[in-house]
Coordinates of C-alpha atoms in Angstrom, one line a residue:
M1 CA 104.0 141.3 127.2
N2 CA 102.1 138.5 129.9
P3 CA 101.7 134.9 129.5
A4 CA 98.1 135.0 128.4
A5 CA 98.2 137.7 126.4
L6 CA 101.2 136.4 124.6
R7 CA 99.3 133.0 123.5
S8 CA 96.2 135.2 122.6
R9 CA 98.6 137.0 120.4
Q10 CA 100.3 133.8 118.6
K11 CA 96.4 132.1 118.3
N12 CA 95.2 135.5 116.6
A13 CA 98.1 135.4 114.3
A14 CA 97.9 131.5 113.5
A15 CA 94.2 132.2 112.4
I16 CA 95.3 134.4 110.3
V17 CA 98.1 132.7 108.4
R18 CA 95.9 130.1 108.0
Y19 CA 93.3 131.8 106.9
L20 CA 95.3 133.5 104.0
I21 CA 97.0 130.3 103.0
K22 CA 93.2 128.9 102.5
S23 CA 91.8 131.9 101.1
G24 CA 94.5 133.3 99.3
E25 CA 93.7 137.5 98.7
V26 CA 92.7 138.7 101.5
S27 CA 92.1 142.9 103.0
R28 CA 92.7 143.1 106.8
T29 CA 88.6 144.5 107.0
E30 CA 87.9 140.2 105.4
L31 CA 90.2 139.2 108.0
A32 CA 89.2 141.3 111.2
S33 CA 85.3 140.7 110.2
V34 CA 85.8 136.5 110.0
L35 CA 87.5 136.0 112.4
G36 CA 86.0 138.0 114.7
L37 CA 89.2 140.6 116.1
S38 CA 89.3 144.3 115.6
T39 CA 91.1 146.0 113.0
A40 CA 93.6 147.1 115.8
T41 CA 94.4 143.9 116.8
V42 CA 94.4 142.3 112.4
T43 CA 96.6 145.7 111.8
N44 CA 99.1 145.3 114.5
I45 CA 99.3 141.2 114.0
V46 CA 100.4 141.7 110.0
T47 CA 102.3 144.1 111.0
D48 CA 104.6 142.5 112.7
L49 CA 103.8 138.7 110.2
I50 CA 105.4 141.7 107.3
R51 CA 108.4 142.5 109.1
S52 CA 108.6 138.2 109.3
G53 CA 108.5 138.3 106.0
L54 CA 106.0 135.3 106.4
V55 CA 102.9 137.8 104.6
Y56 CA 103.1 140.3 101.8
E57 CA 100.7 143.5 100.6
S58 CA 100.1 141.7 97.4
G59 CA 97.6 144.6 95.9
S60 CA 94.7 146.7 96.6
V61 CA 91.1 146.9 96.3
G62 CA 88.5 149.7 96.6
S63 CA 86.0 149.9 99.2
A64 CA 82.4 151.0 99.5
L65 CA 84.0 154.0 101.0
G66 CA 86.6 155.0 98.3
R67 CA 89.8 154.1 100.2
K68 CA 92.1 151.1 98.3
A69 CA 92.4 148.5 100.9
K70 CA 95.7 146.5 101.3
L71 CA 95.0 143.0 100.1
L72 CA 97.4 139.9 101.9
R73 CA 98.9 137.1 100.7
F74 CA 100.9 134.5 102.6
H75 CA 104.3 134.7 101.6
A76 CA 104.9 130.7 100.2
R77 CA 108.3 131.4 98.5
R78 CA 109.2 132.4 102.0
N79 CA 111.0 128.8 102.3
Y80 CA 110.8 125.3 101.3
I81 CA 109.6 122.1 102.0
L82 CA 111.7 119.0 100.5
A83 CA 108.6 116.5 99.5
V84 CA 109.6 113.0 98.3
D85 CA 107.8 110.5 97.8
L86 CA 107.6 107.0 98.4
S87 CA 104.4 106.0 97.8
S88 CA 103.9 104.6 94.1
A89 CA 103.0 101.3 93.8
S90 CA 106.4 101.2 90.4
G91 CA 108.7 101.6 92.5
I92 CA 109.3 105.6 91.5
T93 CA 110.4 107.8 93.9
T94 CA 109.7 111.3 93.5
I95 CA 111.6 113.9 94.4
Y96 CA 110.3 117.7 94.9
L97 CA 111.7 121.3 95.6
C98 CA 108.1 123.6 97.0
D99 CA 107.0 126.5 98.3
L100 CA 105.8 126.2 101.1
L101 CA 102.2 125.8 99.5
G102 CA 102.9 123.1 97.1
T103 CA 104.1 124.4 93.8
V104 CA 106.7 122.3 92.7
E105 CA 110.4 124.6 92.1
R106 CA 112.1 121.3 91.2
K107 CA 111.5 117.7 90.6
T108 CA 112.9 114.5 89.9
S109 CA 112.2 111.0 89.6
L110 CA 113.2 107.6 90.0
S111 CA 113.3 104.0 89.8
I112 CA 113.8 102.6 93.0
P113 CA 113.5 98.9 93.6
F114 CA 111.7 99.1 96.6
T115 CA 110.1 95.3 97.7
L116 CA 112.4 93.1 99.9
T117 CA 114.6 89.7 98.7
A118 CA 117.4 88.4 99.5
E119 CA 119.0 90.0 96.6
N120 CA 117.5 93.5 97.6
P121 CA 118.1 93.7 101.8
D122 CA 117.3 96.0 103.5
A123 CA 120.6 97.9 103.2
L124 CA 120.3 98.0 99.9
I125 CA 117.0 100.1 99.9
L126 CA 118.3 102.9 102.3
E127 CA 120.7 103.3 101.2
Q128 CA 119.2 104.0 97.7
I129 CA 116.2 106.1 98.4
I130 CA 119.3 108.6 101.8
R131 CA 121.5 108.9 98.1
A132 CA 118.8 109.8 95.8
V133 CA 117.4 112.6 98.4
T134 CA 121.0 114.1 99.7
D135 CA 121.8 114.0 95.3
F136 CA 119.3 116.7 95.4
I137 CA 119.6 118.3 97.6
G138 CA 123.2 118.4 96.7
A139 CA 122.2 120.0 93.3
L140 CA 120.2 123.0 94.8
S141 CA 121.7 126.1 94.7
P142 CA 123.1 128.1 97.5
E143 CA 119.7 130.0 97.9
E144 CA 118.2 127.6 97.2
Q145 CA 119.4 125.3 100.2
R146 CA 119.8 128.4 102.3
K147 CA 115.4 128.8 102.2
L148 CA 115.4 124.8 102.5
R149 CA 112.8 124.2 106.0
V150 CA 111.6 120.7 106.0
A151 CA 111.4 117.7 104.7
A152 CA 108.5 115.5 104.1
V153 CA 107.9 111.3 103.0
S154 CA 104.6 110.2 102.1
L155 CA 105.3 106.2 103.7
P156 CA 103.1 103.3 101.1
G157 CA 102.3 101.5 104.7
I158 CA 102.4 102.4 108.3
L159 CA 104.9 104.0 111.0
N160 CA 104.9 102.4 113.7
S161 CA 105.0 105.1 116.9
N162 CA 107.3 102.9 119.0
D163 CA 110.2 102.5 117.2
S164 CA 110.3 104.6 113.9
T165 CA 109.8 101.5 111.9
I166 CA 107.4 101.1 108.9
Y167 CA 105.2 98.6 107.6
A168 CA 104.4 98.0 104.4
P169 CA 103.4 94.2 102.9
S170 CA 102.7 95.7 99.1
Y171 CA 107.0 95.7 99.6
N172 CA 107.1 93.4 102.3
W173 CA 108.8 96.0 104.5
K174 CA 108.1 94.9 108.5
N175 CA 110.0 97.3 110.6
L176 CA 111.9 99.2 107.5
P177 CA 114.3 101.4 109.7
L178 CA 114.3 104.6 107.7
V179 CA 112.8 107.1 109.6
R180 CA 116.2 107.6 112.1
P181 CA 119.3 107.1 109.3
L182 CA 117.0 109.2 106.3
S183 CA 117.0 112.1 109.5
A184 CA 120.3 111.8 110.4
A185 CA 120.9 112.4 106.6
L186 CA 119.2 115.6 106.0
P187 CA 120.2 118.9 107.1
V188 CA 116.5 119.5 108.3
P189 CA 114.0 118.1 110.5
V190 CA 112.1 115.4 108.1
Y191 CA 107.9 114.6 108.7
F192 CA 107.3 111.1 107.7
E193 CA 103.6 109.8 107.6
N194 CA 101.4 107.5 105.6
I195 CA 100.6 109.3 101.9
T196 CA 96.7 108.3 102.6
R197 CA 97.1 111.0 105.8
M198 CA 98.3 113.7 104.3
K199 CA 96.4 113.5 101.3
S200 CA 93.0 113.6 104.2
I201 CA 94.7 116.9 105.8
F202 CA 94.4 118.9 102.4
E203 CA 90.9 117.0 101.8
L204 CA 90.1 118.9 105.7
S205 CA 90.5 122.3 104.2
Y206 CA 87.9 121.9 102.3
V207 CA 85.1 120.6 104.2
E208 CA 82.9 123.5 106.3
P209 CA 82.9 123.0 109.8
E210 CA 79.7 122.5 110.8
E211 CA 80.5 118.8 108.8
R212 CA 82.2 117.3 112.0
N213 CA 82.0 113.7 111.5
V214 CA 84.2 113.1 107.6
I215 CA 85.9 110.7 106.3
Y216 CA 88.3 110.3 103.3
L217 CA 88.9 107.4 101.5
T218 CA 91.5 106.6 99.0
L219 CA 91.3 103.9 96.2
S220 CA 95.0 104.8 95.0
P221 CA 98.0 104.3 96.3
G222 CA 96.4 101.2 98.1
I223 CA 93.0 101.8 99.9
G224 CA 92.8 103.6 102.8
M225 CA 91.1 105.4 104.7
V226 CA 91.3 109.0 107.5
H227 CA 88.1 109.7 109.9
F228 CA 88.2 113.0 111.2
F229 CA 86.1 114.0 114.1
D230 CA 86.0 117.3 115.4
R231 CA 88.7 118.1 112.3
H232 CA 90.6 115.3 115.0
M233 CA 92.3 112.5 113.1
V234 CA 91.6 109.8 115.1
Q235 CA 94.5 107.4 114.7
G236 CA 93.8 104.5 117.3
R237 CA 95.8 103.1 119.8
H238 CA 98.0 101.7 118.3
G239 CA 97.9 104.3 115.1
L240 CA 96.4 102.2 113.3
A241 CA 92.9 103.3 113.1
G242 CA 91.6 103.1 108.9
E243 CA 93.7 99.7 107.0
V244 CA 89.8 99.9 105.2
G245 CA 91.7 98.0 102.3
H246 CA 91.2 94.7 104.3
M247 CA 87.9 95.1 105.3
T248 CA 85.9 91.7 104.4
L249 CA 84.0 92.1 101.6
D250 CA 83.4 88.4 100.9
A251 CA 84.8 85.8 102.9
H252 CA 84.9 83.5 100.1
G253 CA 87.0 86.0 97.8
P254 CA 89.9 85.5 96.3
P255 CA 93.1 85.0 98.8
C256 CA 94.7 88.3 100.0
Y257 CA 98.2 88.9 101.4
C258 CA 96.8 90.2 104.5
G259 CA 96.1 86.4 105.0
N260 CA 91.9 87.2 104.6
R261 CA 90.2 86.7 102.3
G262 CA 88.0 88.7 99.0
C263 CA 89.4 91.9 101.4
F264 CA 88.3 95.6 99.3
E265 CA 91.4 96.2 98.4
L266 CA 91.7 93.0 95.8
Y267 CA 88.0 94.6 94.1
C268 CA 89.0 98.1 94.0
D269 CA 91.8 99.0 94.8
E270 CA 92.9 101.0 90.8
H271 CA 96.2 98.0 90.6
S272 CA 94.0 95.6 91.2
L273 CA 91.9 97.2 88.9
L274 CA 94.7 97.0 86.0
R275 CA 96.3 93.3 86.5
A276 CA 92.7 92.5 85.8
A277 CA 91.9 94.1 83.0
K278 CA 95.5 92.9 82.2
K279 CA 94.0 89.8 81.1
L280 CA 91.4 90.7 78.8
T281 CA 94.4 92.1 76.5
D282 CA 94.8 88.1 76.4
G283 CA 93.8 84.9 76.3
E284 CA 90.2 83.3 76.2
D285 CA 88.2 86.7 77.4
R286 CA 90.0 88.7 75.8
C287 CA 88.6 91.9 74.8
E288 CA 89.1 93.2 70.7
I289 CA 89.1 97.2 71.6
L290 CA 91.3 96.3 74.8
H291 CA 94.2 94.3 73.0
R292 CA 93.4 96.7 69.7
L293 CA 94.5 99.6 72.0
V294 CA 96.9 97.9 74.4
R295 CA 98.3 95.7 71.6
T296 CA 98.0 97.0 68.3
E297 CA 98.4 100.7 68.9
G298 CA 100.7 100.4 72.1
R299 CA 98.9 102.0 73.9
P300 CA 100.0 101.7 78.6
L301 CA 97.4 99.8 80.2
T302 CA 95.8 103.4 82.1
I303 CA 92.7 104.2 84.1
E304 CA 92.4 106.7 80.8
T305 CA 93.2 103.7 78.4
L306 CA 90.2 101.7 80.6
I307 CA 87.5 104.1 80.2
E308 CA 88.8 104.4 76.0
A309 CA 87.6 100.8 75.5
R310 CA 84.6 101.6 77.6
D311 CA 83.5 104.2 75.5
L312 CA 84.2 102.7 72.3
G313 CA 82.3 99.8 73.6
S314 CA 83.8 97.2 75.2
L315 CA 80.9 95.4 76.7
K316 CA 83.7 93.7 78.5
V317 CA 85.6 96.2 80.3
H318 CA 82.0 98.1 80.8
N319 CA 81.6 95.0 83.5
T320 CA 84.4 95.3 85.2
L321 CA 84.1 98.5 86.3
S322 CA 80.4 97.9 87.1
E323 CA 82.0 95.2 89.4
L324 CA 84.1 97.6 91.1
A325 CA 82.0 100.3 91.6
F326 CA 79.5 97.4 93.4
Y327 CA 82.5 96.1 95.5
L328 CA 82.7 100.0 96.4
G329 CA 79.1 100.9 97.1
C330 CA 79.1 97.3 99.8
A331 CA 82.6 99.2 101.3
L332 CA 80.3 102.7 101.8
T333 CA 77.8 101.5 103.1
N334 CA 79.7 99.6 105.6
L335 CA 81.6 102.8 106.0
I336 CA 78.0 104.6 106.4
N337 CA 76.2 102.4 108.9
C338 CA 79.8 101.7 110.6
F339 CA 80.3 106.1 111.0
D340 CA 77.1 108.0 110.3
P341 CA 79.8 110.3 108.9
D342 CA 78.8 114.4 107.5
R343 CA 80.5 113.6 104.3
I344 CA 82.7 111.1 102.7
I345 CA 85.2 112.0 100.3
I346 CA 86.6 109.9 97.5
S347 CA 90.4 110.0 96.2
G348 CA 91.3 107.8 92.8
N349 CA 92.7 108.2 88.8
L350 CA 89.5 106.6 87.9
I351 CA 87.4 108.9 89.9
D352 CA 88.7 112.0 88.6
L353 CA 87.9 110.1 85.2
D354 CA 85.3 108.0 85.6
D355 CA 81.7 109.7 86.7
Y356 CA 80.1 106.0 86.0
V357 CA 81.7 104.5 89.0
F358 CA 81.5 107.1 91.2
S359 CA 77.0 107.8 90.7
S360 CA 76.7 104.0 90.4
A361 CA 79.0 103.3 93.7
I362 CA 76.7 106.1 95.3
E363 CA 73.7 104.2 93.7
E364 CA 75.2 100.8 95.0
A365 CA 75.3 102.0 98.8
K366 CA 72.6 103.8 99.3
S367 CA 70.1 101.3 98.5
K368 CA 71.9 98.7 100.8
I369 CA 71.7 101.7 103.9
I370 CA 70.1 100.1 106.8
N371 CA 68.7 103.3 108.2
R372 CA 67.2 105.6 105.3
F373 CA 67.8 108.7 107.3
A374 CA 71.7 108.2 106.8
R375 CA 71.3 108.0 102.4
E376 CA 71.2 111.8 102.4
V377 CA 74.4 111.6 103.5
H378 CA 77.3 114.0 100.8
I379 CA 79.7 111.6 99.3
S380 CA 82.1 114.1 97.1
K381 CA 85.4 113.8 95.1
A382 CA 88.6 115.1 96.7
K383 CA 89.7 118.2 95.3
L384 CA 93.2 117.4 95.0
A385 CA 94.5 115.3 91.8
T386 CA 96.0 112.1 92.3
S387 CA 99.2 113.2 90.4
D388 CA 99.3 115.8 92.7
L389 CA 101.1 115.2 95.8
G390 CA 103.8 117.3 95.9
R391 CA 101.5 119.7 97.3
A392 CA 99.4 117.1 99.6
I393 CA 102.8 116.4 101.0
C394 CA 103.6 120.2 101.6
A395 CA 99.8 120.5 102.8
Y396 CA 100.3 118.0 105.9
V397 CA 103.8 119.7 106.6
L398 CA 102.7 123.7 106.6
D399 CA 99.9 122.4 109.3
K400 CA 102.5 121.4 111.3
I401 CA 105.4 124.4 111.2
V402 CA 103.0 127.0 111.1
D403 CA 103.0 127.9 115.3
E404 CA 106.7 127.7 114.2
L405 CA 106.9 130.1 111.6
I406 CA 104.7 132.8 113.2
A407 CA 107.0 132.4 116.7
E408 CA 110.3 133.8 114.4

């Protein structure tokens, strides 16, 4: 096969596999129609994909001609992905063994003190992370180890592309050298990326092609943004694009660890919300309803508990959530005025659980946008639950390795 024909075949095979990943069960006829390929081309490529084990026939369905059409599926369990989540602000490391679509086969969580101090130096942090991951792999069955294809690590900060170190001020990581030692310790290739960017890749698969200018915004962990244009992630000159958590919303506001005042993160990050709520459980400004739930009934102070207190009639909790919605609306206004996006996708536990904050923030933003035509921007909730990070990590990796899997 000449090089041009080979490239065309590989491109068509990638399009078929990506459509199967997104759509689930699909017939050859549907593939040909949707992708604009001949039935013969689809049939030939699918035959090779079935032979390689990347696609399988999952059943059949009746057609208008009376013949049953075979349905095809992407073979998610052909290989496994090791997903390592280091993004939890509570210092909980979660390690998943997932199939290629992110279905969890095994999972473990353990507490590792991430904050860098004199008593907890970077060498000790690295040692604990590497030991946790290698021990997990060592406990897998021989079959699981054989099918393990790649590993991916979600980071709580920014990966420096120049020296592969990690900058995560919330953990006091200035130049943590995790990438090279962990990569050397594992038997498979390892990808590293900020968790917000990983989640955004998953969400982009649900965005229609005509929406070219898309912003993904997360309120947890931390506050981050990813900007896509024509389905390409805008990363910036130094790979730092999207650090909107430190956009100033009040120049006279409280000091932030970044050195500025009144940062977006101080008002709308879910961990900041819980710190503010903790003051309502005790002290002079105590909220009796929240105090009863947390101190008397022993409930954990979570987003769910806050919403329950609000629903039970707590005006103080309601006002706290209203203030967050106000500042979120201000931030959305800035993003809309700057980027004029086709769509903004918002992610976070609070957004998942409470329509009041989501809708109030949108109304606040619409009241402040300069250009009245921009008030019709589409703002939607994320498809992925905040707790389902394994699927996000796997979606990020699969997007990277699809071409490799097809070429095998």
